[in-house]
């Protein structure tokens, strides 16, 4: 540190990637009078960890493309001192000092601070299982990790990989290893991929991966790794022994709290550092941001850890504003996330149905729809499978999830913005969105989702409970054409095509509730409206046979375990 710095108030930042680097740069833009020092135990700061799987896959071949800013840039542009390969080892809160170790020389130094920001991120979970530290077993967190994986692939001429964990990093690694020509097996303990999604929304991922030749093993936990003559062998709870030249562990992450814990800073029930809305810890001189902290989920009101780049970057900026004396507050998180795999996109925002149930929330409803991503008459429309969850009776948006080809993330982003603004399904129905045939529809999927939900709230379209299908006394009426019905239908359903309904209404009982189904929900809705106005008790099976098939696939995975 230069002598001139000692007269300035000292801000020390531990961790120089998403949260730490954002905080440092924003703070300099607000306060020229502070001395700002960033330290990171790794050899790089401000690198794009989200790009690492694509570097492994050679989609981003040049490692330097992932380096967003260097030590030199920080110094020249912002007068920020960056110390790489420098680990923060302890905090003395009483004396307001931080002890750091130079990882090259082993030398320790103690630095005074006026304000300390902790942005240490989260570490990949490495369960204490046999073989976890064997050569060829990798987690993906840093540029050094991706470099080692690339070297291993090259040196061993690897042909077979096992990826453990089917969350977004696991899926991205599957795609990228497949891209490099490897045979890939994906092992996931849960009966679904992408745990933030509800199982019926995530269900199409399995067939999609299988169609690319990826072997997906759901409901099969990882128990360890051994070696054989041919390389590594990954073992699972079902007794499978999966040969591999390379194993990627993508089992999630755990907040890095060693420093904070040792300094006596409170840690929450989810394992993250506790902070207030200005991201200040229990010690007013210490802030914490990013994957290491607990934050409020704006939908459920619960404290969560949310290891995503967007929140980490925003928190870095907000902590800088708070340090600079501005009143900015962090609003909380809503878990907006997206993953792309082999041309399929899955995205979500807000709460999932299973998350709400876990949180004890019951006053909500959900609609399913499967519209095209743009006007059907324009070539190339691909379906988006969308689930919208909203509170009853006020219609507040609680969450949305979608899966499909094109245009998925655009719809989820629109709903995410409405959710963040405290919007309702009426706002979605009314949203004025871009439309030309190649981009959307005059009633965009977002509008349609809002309209369906409004129909539920107004009583125009009472919903049947998909979970009650097996036990209901209602008559299931499928209003599709006979050839569609013959190609597959819900067991027990009778077929009465919509165009014949008006003439054949007397065939339907008046003393029994009718549950109406079609392909995706639209024709059944028309039938509902007609029959309701003729005095029948009706309910709508939202999303129709498409949703039924997705629910069936999810249930089959849950009961079979693979
Ligand atoms: P990090 O960015 O992890 O930075 C923490 C830094 O602190 C690290 O460099 C670490 O070495 C350093 N550090 C820790 N302890 C110390 C110490 N004691 N002394 C010095 N330095 C220390 N999020 C998305 O939203 N979208 C994505 O597509 C996406 N893809 C991802 C892909 C991968 C492979 C990974 C690993 C993450 C991805 N993420 C993604 C998550 C996102 O990168 C993180 O949420 C974000 O980087 C968290 O920022 P952070 O500043 O809290 O921690």
Short mmCIF file of N, CA and C in Angstrom, two decimals, residues 247-313:
data_model
loop_
_atom_site.label_atom_id
_atom_site.label_comp_id
_atom_site.label_asym_id
_atom_site.label_seq_id
_atom_site.Cartn_x
_atom_site.Cartn_y
_atom_site.Cartn_z
N UNK A 247 -14.61 -37.03 -13.92
CA UNK A 247 -15.84 -36.86 -13.13
C UNK A 247 -15.98 -35.39 -12.76
N UNK A 248 -17.15 -34.85 -13.02
CA UNK A 248 -17.43 -33.46 -12.63
C UNK A 248 -18.41 -33.47 -11.47
N UNK A 249 -18.04 -32.83 -10.37
CA UNK A 249 -18.94 -32.71 -9.23
C UNK A 249 -19.68 -31.38 -9.34
N UNK A 250 -20.98 -31.46 -9.47
CA UNK A 250 -21.80 -30.23 -9.55
C UNK A 250 -22.97 -30.41 -8.59
N UNK A 251 -22.60 -30.51 -7.31
CA UNK A 251 -23.59 -30.87 -6.28
C UNK A 251 -24.10 -29.64 -5.54
N UNK A 252 -23.85 -28.48 -6.09
CA UNK A 252 -24.28 -27.26 -5.41
C UNK A 252 -23.12 -26.61 -4.68
N UNK A 253 -23.40 -25.49 -4.04
CA UNK A 253 -22.34 -24.74 -3.37
C UNK A 253 -22.75 -24.41 -1.93
N UNK A 254 -21.74 -24.10 -1.14
CA UNK A 254 -21.97 -23.75 0.27
C UNK A 254 -21.29 -22.40 0.52
N UNK A 255 -22.01 -21.46 1.17
CA UNK A 255 -21.39 -20.15 1.42
C UNK A 255 -20.04 -20.27 2.12
N UNK A 256 -19.09 -19.45 1.68
CA UNK A 256 -17.77 -19.43 2.32
C UNK A 256 -17.86 -18.53 3.55
N UNK A 257 -17.87 -19.11 4.72
CA UNK A 257 -18.09 -18.30 5.92
C UNK A 257 -16.98 -18.46 6.96
N UNK A 258 -15.89 -19.11 6.56
CA UNK A 258 -14.84 -19.38 7.56
C UNK A 258 -14.37 -18.11 8.27
N UNK A 259 -14.06 -17.10 7.46
CA UNK A 259 -13.55 -15.83 8.03
C UNK A 259 -14.59 -15.21 8.96
N UNK A 260 -15.83 -15.15 8.45
CA UNK A 260 -16.90 -14.48 9.20
C UNK A 260 -17.19 -15.21 10.51
N UNK A 261 -17.25 -16.53 10.44
CA UNK A 261 -17.51 -17.33 11.65
C UNK A 261 -16.42 -17.10 12.69
N UNK A 262 -15.16 -17.18 12.22
CA UNK A 262 -14.04 -17.03 13.16
C UNK A 262 -14.06 -15.65 13.81
N UNK A 263 -14.62 -14.67 13.08
CA UNK A 263 -14.67 -13.30 13.62
C UNK A 263 -15.92 -13.10 14.47
N UNK A 264 -16.72 -14.15 14.63
CA UNK A 264 -17.91 -14.03 15.49
C UNK A 264 -19.08 -13.34 14.83
N UNK A 265 -19.08 -13.22 13.51
CA UNK A 265 -20.22 -12.60 12.84
C UNK A 265 -21.36 -13.62 12.75
N UNK A 266 -22.60 -13.20 12.99
CA UNK A 266 -23.70 -14.16 12.99
C UNK A 266 -23.93 -14.80 11.62
N UNK A 267 -24.18 -16.11 11.67
CA UNK A 267 -24.45 -16.92 10.47
C UNK A 267 -25.90 -17.41 10.60
N UNK A 268 -26.63 -17.40 9.50
CA UNK A 268 -28.04 -17.78 9.55
C UNK A 268 -28.26 -19.28 9.45
N UNK A 269 -29.55 -19.64 9.53
CA UNK A 269 -29.91 -21.06 9.51
C UNK A 269 -29.55 -21.73 8.19
N UNK A 270 -29.46 -20.95 7.12
CA UNK A 270 -29.13 -21.53 5.81
C UNK A 270 -27.63 -21.57 5.56
N UNK A 271 -26.86 -21.11 6.56
CA UNK A 271 -25.41 -21.21 6.44
C UNK A 271 -24.74 -20.00 5.83
N UNK A 272 -25.50 -18.91 5.60
CA UNK A 272 -24.91 -17.70 5.03
C UNK A 272 -24.70 -16.62 6.09
N UNK A 273 -23.82 -15.67 5.76
CA UNK A 273 -23.57 -14.55 6.69
C UNK A 273 -24.85 -13.70 6.75
N UNK A 274 -25.24 -13.32 7.97
CA UNK A 274 -26.45 -12.51 8.11
C UNK A 274 -26.12 -11.03 7.89
N UNK A 275 -26.96 -10.37 7.10
CA UNK A 275 -26.77 -8.94 6.80
C UNK A 275 -28.12 -8.23 6.89
N UNK A 276 -28.07 -6.90 6.99
CA UNK A 276 -29.32 -6.14 6.95
C UNK A 276 -29.60 -5.70 5.51
N UNK A 277 -30.60 -4.85 5.33
CA UNK A 277 -30.98 -4.48 3.96
C UNK A 277 -29.91 -3.67 3.24
N UNK A 278 -28.99 -3.09 4.03
CA UNK A 278 -27.87 -2.38 3.39
C UNK A 278 -26.63 -3.27 3.32
N UNK A 279 -26.83 -4.56 3.57
CA UNK A 279 -25.79 -5.58 3.43
C UNK A 279 -24.67 -5.43 4.46
N UNK A 280 -25.06 -4.83 5.61
CA UNK A 280 -24.13 -4.66 6.72
C UNK A 280 -24.30 -5.88 7.65
N UNK A 281 -23.19 -6.44 8.08
CA UNK A 281 -23.28 -7.55 9.05
C UNK A 281 -23.61 -6.98 10.43
N UNK A 282 -23.57 -7.85 11.44
CA UNK A 282 -23.84 -7.38 12.81
C UNK A 282 -22.80 -6.35 13.25
N UNK A 283 -21.65 -6.35 12.59
CA UNK A 283 -20.60 -5.36 12.87
C UNK A 283 -20.76 -4.22 11.85
N UNK A 284 -21.04 -2.99 12.33
CA UNK A 284 -21.32 -1.91 11.37
C UNK A 284 -20.16 -1.57 10.44
N UNK A 285 -18.94 -2.01 10.76
CA UNK A 285 -17.80 -1.73 9.87
C UNK A 285 -17.61 -2.83 8.84
N UNK A 286 -18.42 -3.89 8.90
CA UNK A 286 -18.21 -5.02 7.98
C UNK A 286 -19.48 -5.29 7.17
N UNK A 287 -19.32 -5.28 5.87
CA UNK A 287 -20.41 -5.60 4.94
C UNK A 287 -20.14 -6.98 4.35
N UNK A 288 -21.19 -7.60 3.83
CA UNK A 288 -20.98 -8.88 3.12
C UNK A 288 -21.96 -8.95 1.97
N UNK A 289 -21.51 -9.51 0.86
CA UNK A 289 -22.33 -9.56 -0.37
C UNK A 289 -22.12 -10.90 -1.08
N UNK A 290 -23.03 -11.21 -1.99
CA UNK A 290 -22.85 -12.33 -2.91
C UNK A 290 -23.27 -13.68 -2.35
N UNK A 291 -22.65 -14.71 -2.91
CA UNK A 291 -23.03 -16.09 -2.58
C UNK A 291 -22.84 -16.42 -1.10
N UNK A 292 -22.06 -15.61 -0.38
CA UNK A 292 -21.74 -15.94 1.01
C UNK A 292 -22.85 -15.52 1.99
N UNK A 293 -23.84 -14.77 1.53
CA UNK A 293 -24.80 -14.20 2.49
C UNK A 293 -26.19 -14.84 2.37
N UNK A 294 -26.99 -14.60 3.40
CA UNK A 294 -28.42 -14.95 3.34
C UNK A 294 -29.20 -13.69 3.00
N UNK A 295 -30.21 -13.89 2.18
CA UNK A 295 -31.04 -12.76 1.76
C UNK A 295 -32.51 -13.16 1.85
N UNK A 296 -33.37 -12.17 1.82
CA UNK A 296 -34.80 -12.47 1.93
C UNK A 296 -35.36 -12.82 0.56
N UNK A 297 -36.11 -13.90 0.53
CA UNK A 297 -36.84 -14.26 -0.69
C UNK A 297 -38.11 -13.40 -0.70
N UNK A 298 -38.27 -12.60 -1.74
CA UNK A 298 -39.38 -11.61 -1.72
C UNK A 298 -40.74 -12.28 -1.83
N UNK A 299 -40.79 -13.51 -2.31
CA UNK A 299 -42.10 -14.18 -2.43
C UNK A 299 -42.49 -14.86 -1.13
N UNK A 300 -41.59 -15.68 -0.60
CA UNK A 300 -41.95 -16.44 0.61
C UNK A 300 -41.62 -15.68 1.90
N UNK A 301 -40.79 -14.65 1.79
CA UNK A 301 -40.39 -13.90 2.99
C UNK A 301 -39.32 -14.64 3.80
N UNK A 302 -38.89 -15.80 3.32
CA UNK A 302 -37.90 -16.58 4.07
C UNK A 302 -36.48 -16.15 3.72
N UNK A 303 -35.56 -16.45 4.65
CA UNK A 303 -34.14 -16.18 4.37
C UNK A 303 -33.60 -17.34 3.53
N UNK A 304 -32.86 -17.01 2.49
CA UNK A 304 -32.32 -18.05 1.60
C UNK A 304 -30.88 -17.70 1.21
N UNK A 305 -30.15 -18.68 0.70
CA UNK A 305 -28.91 -18.36 0.00
C UNK A 305 -29.21 -18.50 -1.49
N UNK A 306 -28.77 -17.56 -2.26
CA UNK A 306 -29.16 -17.53 -3.68
C UNK A 306 -27.90 -17.31 -4.53
N UNK A 307 -27.16 -18.37 -4.81
CA UNK A 307 -25.88 -18.19 -5.50
C UNK A 307 -26.04 -17.91 -6.99
N UNK A 308 -26.36 -16.68 -7.31
CA UNK A 308 -26.54 -16.26 -8.70
C UNK A 308 -25.78 -14.96 -8.94
N UNK A 309 -25.34 -14.80 -10.19
CA UNK A 309 -24.48 -13.66 -10.52
C UNK A 309 -25.22 -12.32 -10.42
N UNK A 310 -26.48 -12.28 -10.84
CA UNK A 310 -27.22 -11.02 -10.82
C UNK A 310 -27.31 -10.43 -9.42
N UNK A 311 -27.83 -11.22 -8.47
CA UNK A 311 -27.90 -10.69 -7.09
C UNK A 311 -26.53 -10.29 -6.56
N UNK A 312 -25.47 -11.09 -6.84
CA UNK A 312 -24.14 -10.76 -6.31
C UNK A 312 -23.67 -9.42 -6.85
N UNK A 313 -23.88 -9.18 -8.14
CA UNK A 313 -23.47 -7.91 -8.74
C UNK A 313 -24.26 -6.74 -8.16
#
